[in-house]
Tab-separated table of C-alpha atoms in Angstrom:
chain	number	residue	atom	x	y	z
A	175	MET	CA	59.888	-5.336	-7.988
A	176	SER	CA	62.366	-2.827	-8.792
A	177	SER	CA	66.075	-1.576	-7.502
A	178	ILE	CA	67.289	1.780	-7.131
A	179	LYS	CA	70.646	1.987	-6.237
A	180	GLY	CA	72.267	5.404	-4.940
A	181	SER	CA	75.182	5.875	-1.829
A	182	GLY	CA	76.215	2.473	-2.608
A	183	ARG	CA	72.725	0.717	-1.109
A	184	THR	CA	70.387	-0.580	-3.505
A	185	THR	CA	66.643	-0.393	-2.383
A	186	SER	CA	63.932	-2.643	-3.253
A	187	VAL	CA	60.552	-1.475	-3.754
A	188	LYS	CA	57.624	-3.833	-4.506
A	189	GLY	CA	54.884	-2.595	-6.366
A	190	PRO	CA	51.143	-3.193	-5.039
A	191	GLU	CA	49.906	-6.666	-4.531
A	192	ARG	CA	47.446	-8.026	-7.678
A	193	THR	CA	44.460	-10.388	-6.512
A	194	SER	CA	44.335	-13.354	-8.877
A	195	PRO	CA	41.118	-14.151	-10.528
A	196	VAL	CA	40.411	-17.446	-8.884
A	197	GLN	CA	40.825	-14.874	-5.545
A	198	SER	CA	38.513	-12.642	-6.744
A	199	ILE	CA	35.864	-14.964	-7.882
A	200	LYS	CA	36.121	-16.510	-4.478
A	201	GLY	CA	35.620	-13.165	-2.471
A	202	SER	CA	32.478	-12.195	-4.928
A	203	GLN	CA	31.189	-15.645	-4.446
A	204	ARG	CA	31.401	-15.332	-0.760
A	205	ARG	CA	29.408	-11.904	-0.533
A	206	GLY	CA	26.839	-13.532	-2.963
A	207	ILE	CA	26.116	-16.321	-0.243
A	208	ALA	CA	26.251	-13.900	2.767
A	209	LEU	CA	23.906	-11.288	0.820
A	210	HIS	CA	21.577	-14.574	-0.345
A	211	LEU	CA	21.480	-15.884	3.861
A	212	VAL	CA	20.404	-12.279	4.843
A	213	LEU	CA	17.528	-12.066	2.499
A	214	ILE	CA	16.445	-15.234	3.346
A	215	VAL	CA	16.362	-14.684	7.303
A	216	GLY	CA	14.804	-11.299	5.977
A	217	LEU	CA	11.956	-13.543	3.685
A	218	LEU	CA	11.507	-15.700	6.737
A	219	LEU	CA	10.904	-12.856	9.350
A	220	SER	CA	8.455	-11.525	7.064
A	221	VAL	CA	6.221	-14.317	6.152
A	222	PHE	CA	6.252	-15.768	9.475
A	223	PRO	CA	3.346	-13.692	11.019
A	224	PHE	CA	1.162	-14.665	8.014
A	225	TYR	CA	2.144	-18.192	8.295
A	226	TRP	CA	1.098	-17.822	12.075
A	227	ALA	CA	-1.959	-16.517	11.247
A	228	VAL	CA	-3.126	-19.162	8.998
A	229	ILE	CA	-1.913	-22.015	11.834
A	230	MET	CA	-3.519	-20.446	14.470
A	231	SER	CA	-6.812	-20.095	11.894
A	232	THR	CA	-6.887	-23.758	12.022
A	233	HIS	CA	-6.931	-24.374	15.687
A	234	GLN	CA	-9.396	-23.827	18.724
A	235	SER	CA	-8.578	-21.116	21.435
A	236	THR	CA	-7.537	-23.710	24.212
A	237	GLU	CA	-4.824	-24.820	21.613
A	238	ILE	CA	-3.617	-21.563	20.713
A	239	PHE	CA	-2.432	-20.934	23.942
A	240	SER	CA	-1.477	-24.443	24.186
A	241	TYR	CA	2.768	-25.023	25.161
A	242	PRO	CA	5.092	-25.655	23.167
A	243	PRO	CA	2.991	-23.793	20.808
A	244	LYS	CA	1.645	-25.736	17.776
A	245	LEU	CA	3.594	-25.252	14.527
A	246	LEU	CA	1.336	-27.425	11.979
A	247	PRO	CA	-2.045	-26.978	11.154
A	248	GLY	CA	-4.892	-27.908	12.839
A	249	SER	CA	-8.089	-29.648	11.593
A	250	HIS	CA	-10.492	-26.811	13.139
A	251	LEU	CA	-10.738	-24.596	10.225
A	252	PHE	CA	-13.753	-25.052	8.822
A	253	GLU	CA	-15.562	-25.124	11.907
A	254	ASN	CA	-13.989	-21.971	12.945
A	255	VAL	CA	-15.373	-20.814	9.126
A	256	ARG	CA	-18.495	-21.373	10.332
A	257	HIS	CA	-18.370	-19.602	13.830
A	258	LEU	CA	-17.364	-16.726	11.895
A	259	PHE	CA	-20.038	-16.678	9.407
A	260	ASP	CA	-22.594	-17.190	12.015
A	261	ASN	CA	-21.652	-14.496	14.347
A	262	VAL	CA	-21.218	-11.774	11.876
A	263	ASP	CA	-22.474	-10.809	7.794
A	264	PHE	CA	-19.035	-11.665	6.962
A	265	PHE	CA	-20.037	-11.373	3.423
A	266	GLY	CA	-22.063	-8.249	3.771
A	267	SER	CA	-19.700	-6.505	5.689
A	268	MET	CA	-17.297	-7.728	2.791
A	269	PHE	CA	-18.992	-6.081	0.275
A	270	ASN	CA	-19.296	-2.659	2.019
A	271	SER	CA	-15.865	-2.627	2.423
A	272	LEU	CA	-15.565	-3.267	-1.377
A	273	LEU	CA	-17.623	-0.588	-2.255
A	274	VAL	CA	-16.186	1.750	-0.139
A	275	ALA	CA	-12.575	0.942	-0.958
A	276	THR	CA	-12.979	0.899	-4.823
A	277	SER	CA	-14.857	4.301	-4.961
A	278	VAL	CA	-12.605	5.879	-3.245
A	279	THR	CA	-9.591	4.609	-4.821
A	280	PHE	CA	-10.642	5.440	-8.741
A	281	LEU	CA	-11.902	8.921	-7.020
A	282	VAL	CA	-8.906	9.255	-5.377
A	283	LEU	CA	-6.691	8.401	-8.581
A	284	PHE	CA	-8.951	10.546	-11.035
A	285	PHE	CA	-8.973	14.094	-8.661
A	286	ASP	CA	-5.735	13.622	-6.804
A	287	SER	CA	-3.604	13.149	-10.867
A	288	LEU	CA	-5.892	15.696	-12.393
A	289	ALA	CA	-4.592	18.371	-9.393
A	290	ALA	CA	-1.094	17.061	-9.547
A	291	PHE	CA	-0.937	17.447	-13.407
A	292	VAL	CA	-1.864	20.973	-12.988
A	293	PHE	CA	0.393	21.881	-10.027
A	294	ALA	CA	3.445	20.054	-11.852
A	295	LYS	CA	2.967	21.340	-15.698
A	296	PHE	CA	0.968	24.581	-15.158
A	297	GLN	CA	1.979	27.904	-14.383
A	298	PHE	CA	-1.265	30.240	-12.850
A	299	PRO	CA	-1.503	32.890	-9.704
A	300	GLY	CA	-1.342	31.270	-5.912
A	301	ARG	CA	0.172	28.250	-7.423
A	302	ARG	CA	2.493	28.093	-4.926
A	303	THR	CA	0.585	29.349	-2.329
A	304	LEU	CA	-2.047	26.616	-3.043
A	305	PHE	CA	0.890	23.893	-2.778
A	306	ALA	CA	1.544	25.274	0.599
A	307	VAL	CA	-1.949	25.171	2.136
A	308	MET	CA	-2.474	22.121	0.761
A	309	MET	CA	0.866	20.650	2.485
A	310	ALA	CA	-0.185	22.177	5.478
A	311	ILE	CA	-3.743	20.270	5.437
A	312	PHE	CA	-1.710	16.916	5.041
A	313	MET	CA	0.483	17.530	7.872
A	314	VAL	CA	-3.302	17.784	10.132
A	315	PRO	CA	-3.892	14.229	12.099
A	316	ALA	CA	-6.628	12.529	10.486
A	317	GLN	CA	-7.977	12.179	14.135
A	318	LEU	CA	-8.542	16.029	14.245
A	319	GLN	CA	-10.600	15.885	11.462
A	320	ALA	CA	-13.502	13.474	12.652
A	321	ILE	CA	-15.498	15.829	14.788
A	322	PRO	CA	-15.876	18.718	12.121
A	323	GLN	CA	-16.183	15.612	9.537
A	324	PHE	CA	-18.948	14.542	11.365
A	325	VAL	CA	-21.236	17.691	11.820
A	326	ILE	CA	-20.563	18.051	7.829
A	327	MET	CA	-21.826	14.311	7.208
A	328	ALA	CA	-24.473	15.088	10.173
A	329	LYS	CA	-25.777	18.456	8.163
A	330	LEU	CA	-25.700	16.681	4.671
A	331	GLY	CA	-27.712	13.769	6.253
A	332	TRP	CA	-25.027	11.503	5.368
A	333	ILE	CA	-24.496	9.283	8.735
A	334	GLY	CA	-25.136	5.560	8.456
A	335	THR	CA	-24.631	5.487	4.859
A	336	MET	CA	-21.721	4.667	2.666
A	337	THR	CA	-21.575	8.276	1.244
A	338	ALA	CA	-20.090	9.643	4.455
A	339	LEU	CA	-17.121	7.290	4.066
A	340	ILE	CA	-16.684	7.640	0.452
A	341	VAL	CA	-17.096	11.178	-0.358
A	342	PRO	CA	-14.820	12.980	2.177
A	343	ALA	CA	-11.590	10.396	1.229
A	344	ALA	CA	-12.327	11.296	-2.839
A	345	ALA	CA	-9.216	13.526	-2.539
A	346	ASN	CA	-6.801	13.639	-0.129
A	347	ALA	CA	-3.115	15.425	0.519
A	348	PHE	CA	-0.693	12.758	0.296
A	349	GLY	CA	-1.912	11.614	-3.526
A	350	ILE	CA	-1.810	15.220	-5.071
A	351	PHE	CA	1.967	15.576	-3.505
A	352	TRP	CA	2.793	12.294	-4.621
A	353	MET	CA	1.882	12.475	-8.044
A	354	ARG	CA	3.001	15.885	-8.514
A	355	GLN	CA	6.470	15.005	-7.289
A	356	TYR	CA	6.235	11.708	-9.964
A	357	MET	CA	4.780	14.158	-12.866
A	358	LYS	CA	7.671	16.928	-12.760
A	359	SER	CA	10.166	14.365	-13.472
A	360	ALA	CA	8.308	11.870	-15.541
A	361	ILE	CA	6.807	14.098	-17.867
A	362	HIS	CA	9.101	16.172	-20.089
A	363	ASP	CA	7.609	19.601	-21.008
A	364	GLU	CA	8.392	19.075	-24.809
A	365	LEU	CA	5.820	16.379	-25.169
A	366	ILE	CA	3.469	19.304	-23.706
A	367	ASP	CA	4.399	21.644	-25.915
A	368	ALA	CA	4.475	18.898	-28.897
A	369	SER	CA	0.580	18.255	-27.574
A	370	LYS	CA	-0.022	22.041	-27.699
A	371	LEU	CA	1.039	22.313	-30.882
A	372	ASP	CA	-1.176	19.338	-32.381
A	373	GLY	CA	-3.896	21.432	-30.892
A	374	ALA	CA	-4.756	19.201	-27.638
A	375	GLY	CA	-6.436	20.636	-25.056
A	376	PHE	CA	-6.005	20.613	-21.168
A	377	LEU	CA	-8.430	17.197	-20.856
A	378	ARG	CA	-6.275	15.730	-23.684
A	379	GLN	CA	-3.166	16.396	-22.654
A	380	TYR	CA	-3.796	14.851	-19.183
A	381	TRP	CA	-5.675	11.753	-21.167
A	382	HIS	CA	-3.459	10.813	-23.677
A	383	VAL	CA	-0.061	12.340	-22.607
A	384	ALA	CA	0.237	12.754	-19.096
A	385	LEU	CA	-1.789	9.570	-17.690
A	386	PRO	CA	0.169	7.183	-20.014
A	387	VAL	CA	3.493	8.391	-18.786
A	388	VAL	CA	2.680	8.353	-14.890
A	389	ARG	CA	0.764	4.509	-14.921
A	390	PRO	CA	2.975	2.790	-12.098
A	391	GLY	CA	2.827	6.290	-10.015
A	392	LEU	CA	-0.961	5.411	-10.032
A	393	ALA	CA	-0.745	2.527	-9.574
A	394	PHE	CA	1.285	2.442	-6.103
A	395	LEU	CA	-1.158	5.156	-5.265
A	396	GLY	CA	-4.111	2.721	-6.089
A	397	ILE	CA	-2.447	-0.215	-4.120
A	398	PHE	CA	-2.039	2.650	-1.390
A	399	THR	CA	-5.453	3.887	-1.199
A	400	PHE	CA	-7.398	0.664	-1.495
A	401	MET	CA	-5.241	-0.860	1.371
A	402	GLY	CA	-5.724	2.557	3.691
A	403	GLN	CA	-9.380	2.035	2.753
A	404	TRP	CA	-9.987	-1.713	3.370
A	405	ASN	CA	-8.332	-1.271	7.046
A	406	ASP	CA	-9.804	1.871	7.785
A	407	TYR	CA	-11.646	1.222	11.558
A	408	ALA	CA	-11.997	4.674	13.154
A	409	TRP	CA	-14.095	6.713	10.597
A	410	PRO	CA	-16.699	3.799	9.879
A	411	LEU	CA	-17.021	3.040	13.452
A	412	ILE	CA	-18.151	6.387	13.903
A	413	ALA	CA	-19.911	7.278	10.745
A	414	LEU	CA	-21.859	4.099	10.332
A	415	THR	CA	-24.057	4.270	13.378
A	416	ASN	CA	-26.181	1.165	11.936
A	417	PRO	CA	-24.811	-2.145	13.436
A	418	ASP	CA	-25.909	-4.403	10.578
A	419	ASN	CA	-24.636	-1.704	7.810
A	420	VAL	CA	-20.893	-1.575	8.583
A	421	THR	CA	-17.574	-2.368	6.851
A	422	LEU	CA	-15.386	-5.826	7.616
A	423	GLN	CA	-13.311	-4.426	10.083
A	424	VAL	CA	-15.567	-3.086	12.334
A	425	ALA	CA	-17.841	-6.594	11.802
A	426	LEU	CA	-14.482	-8.309	12.600
A	427	SER	CA	-14.314	-5.965	15.606
A	428	GLN	CA	-16.935	-7.063	17.086
A	429	LEU	CA	-15.710	-11.026	17.466
A	430	ASN	CA	-13.982	-9.637	20.594
A	431	GLY	CA	-15.976	-10.918	23.419
A	432	VAL	CA	-18.762	-12.876	21.782
A	433	HIS	CA	-20.429	-14.816	24.314
A	434	GLY	CA	-18.268	-13.036	26.876
A	435	THR	CA	-14.940	-15.246	25.588
A	436	THR	CA	-12.925	-14.717	22.714
A	437	ASP	CA	-12.659	-17.149	19.868
A	438	TYR	CA	-9.275	-16.351	18.742
A	439	GLY	CA	-9.377	-18.942	16.413
A	440	MET	CA	-12.607	-17.854	14.513
A	441	VAL	CA	-10.979	-13.590	14.936
A	442	MET	CA	-7.745	-15.056	13.447
A	443	THR	CA	-10.140	-16.958	10.555
A	444	GLY	CA	-11.800	-13.639	10.164
A	445	ALA	CA	-8.746	-11.434	10.033
A	446	LEU	CA	-7.072	-14.569	7.012
A	447	LEU	CA	-9.823	-14.401	4.852
A	448	ALA	CA	-9.578	-10.126	4.991
A	449	LEU	CA	-6.665	-9.996	3.548
A	450	ILE	CA	-7.431	-12.275	0.276
A	451	PRO	CA	-8.833	-9.259	-1.497
A	452	LEU	CA	-5.198	-7.018	-0.520
A	453	LEU	CA	-3.209	-9.688	-1.701
A	454	ILE	CA	-5.476	-9.811	-5.009
A	455	VAL	CA	-4.688	-6.079	-5.447
A	456	PHE	CA	-1.839	-5.994	-4.155
A	457	ALA	CA	-0.465	-8.796	-7.160
A	458	ILE	CA	-2.625	-7.313	-9.700
A	459	GLY	CA	-0.816	-3.682	-8.919
A	460	ALA	CA	2.750	-4.997	-8.625
A	461	LYS	CA	2.110	-6.568	-11.661
A	462	GLN	CA	1.146	-3.569	-13.439
A	463	ILE	CA	4.432	-1.173	-11.860
A	464	ILE	CA	6.800	-3.723	-12.633
A	465	GLY	CA	5.672	-4.157	-16.479
A	466	ASP	CA	5.349	-0.608	-17.221
A	467	LEU	CA	8.705	-0.108	-15.724
A	468	GLY	CA	10.188	-2.402	-17.593
A	469	LYS	CA	8.574	-0.836	-20.710
A	470	GLY	CA	10.358	2.225	-19.810
A	471	ALA	CA	13.547	0.480	-19.251
A	472	ILE	CA	13.367	-0.891	-23.056
A	473	ARG	CA	12.182	2.428	-24.337
């Protein structure tokens, strides 16, 4: 506090009040506790659907719709699994889904990253026009592509085979756009120039310079592509005309209305088992993303 004298009067001026270190620590602790409570609530809301799926897969349909709802696991899991295997070829359709999703994922990672590398780091005539056409294709809904795509597959004789699912999805506009944006910021032009001075050609620049740098972006694109192909239902339902040669999502849809009624315990058991490959792929991809980002931070 300071005093100012003038005109026979004394005026006191107070400086800004300072917060004590103890009060500052207590305030930050309260904010931290509130943030953790919000995160815990969000986590519980996110996990509850998976928990409820597990609960329903261990009960019969009559118990699922009982009131009050049962929140603890039941004793009918193995019975539901046996009914599931009796009604659909679960492992055969899972193999078909794994074949399609894995093949498409590897093809997308290769073709999309290769095209994105060209768009991001090389200048050529018509570059902007081609990229604009690609973005226009990206905005076309997939449902509009179903009929012309079916006609093309029929003329090629691929209807009813896995080729009709793999080849049309081998490259997509989203993957090219995503990897182009990632490469523009992650790959410095100096690296490309240095590789050219060392005599590296285009493929060596792509394989030895670009790919090691953009592995986190590739991991995300791989997870996104695998999950999309694994959960795809509409196009496999149209293209795979043989009911004995279907993917897992189409096979699980056949469980609705089996014997005139729907056994929801069996349906949820199938959905729960179908999640296992997705969880494995997500765990592997997330580990790759976090590991590569951590290495980049250390560098």
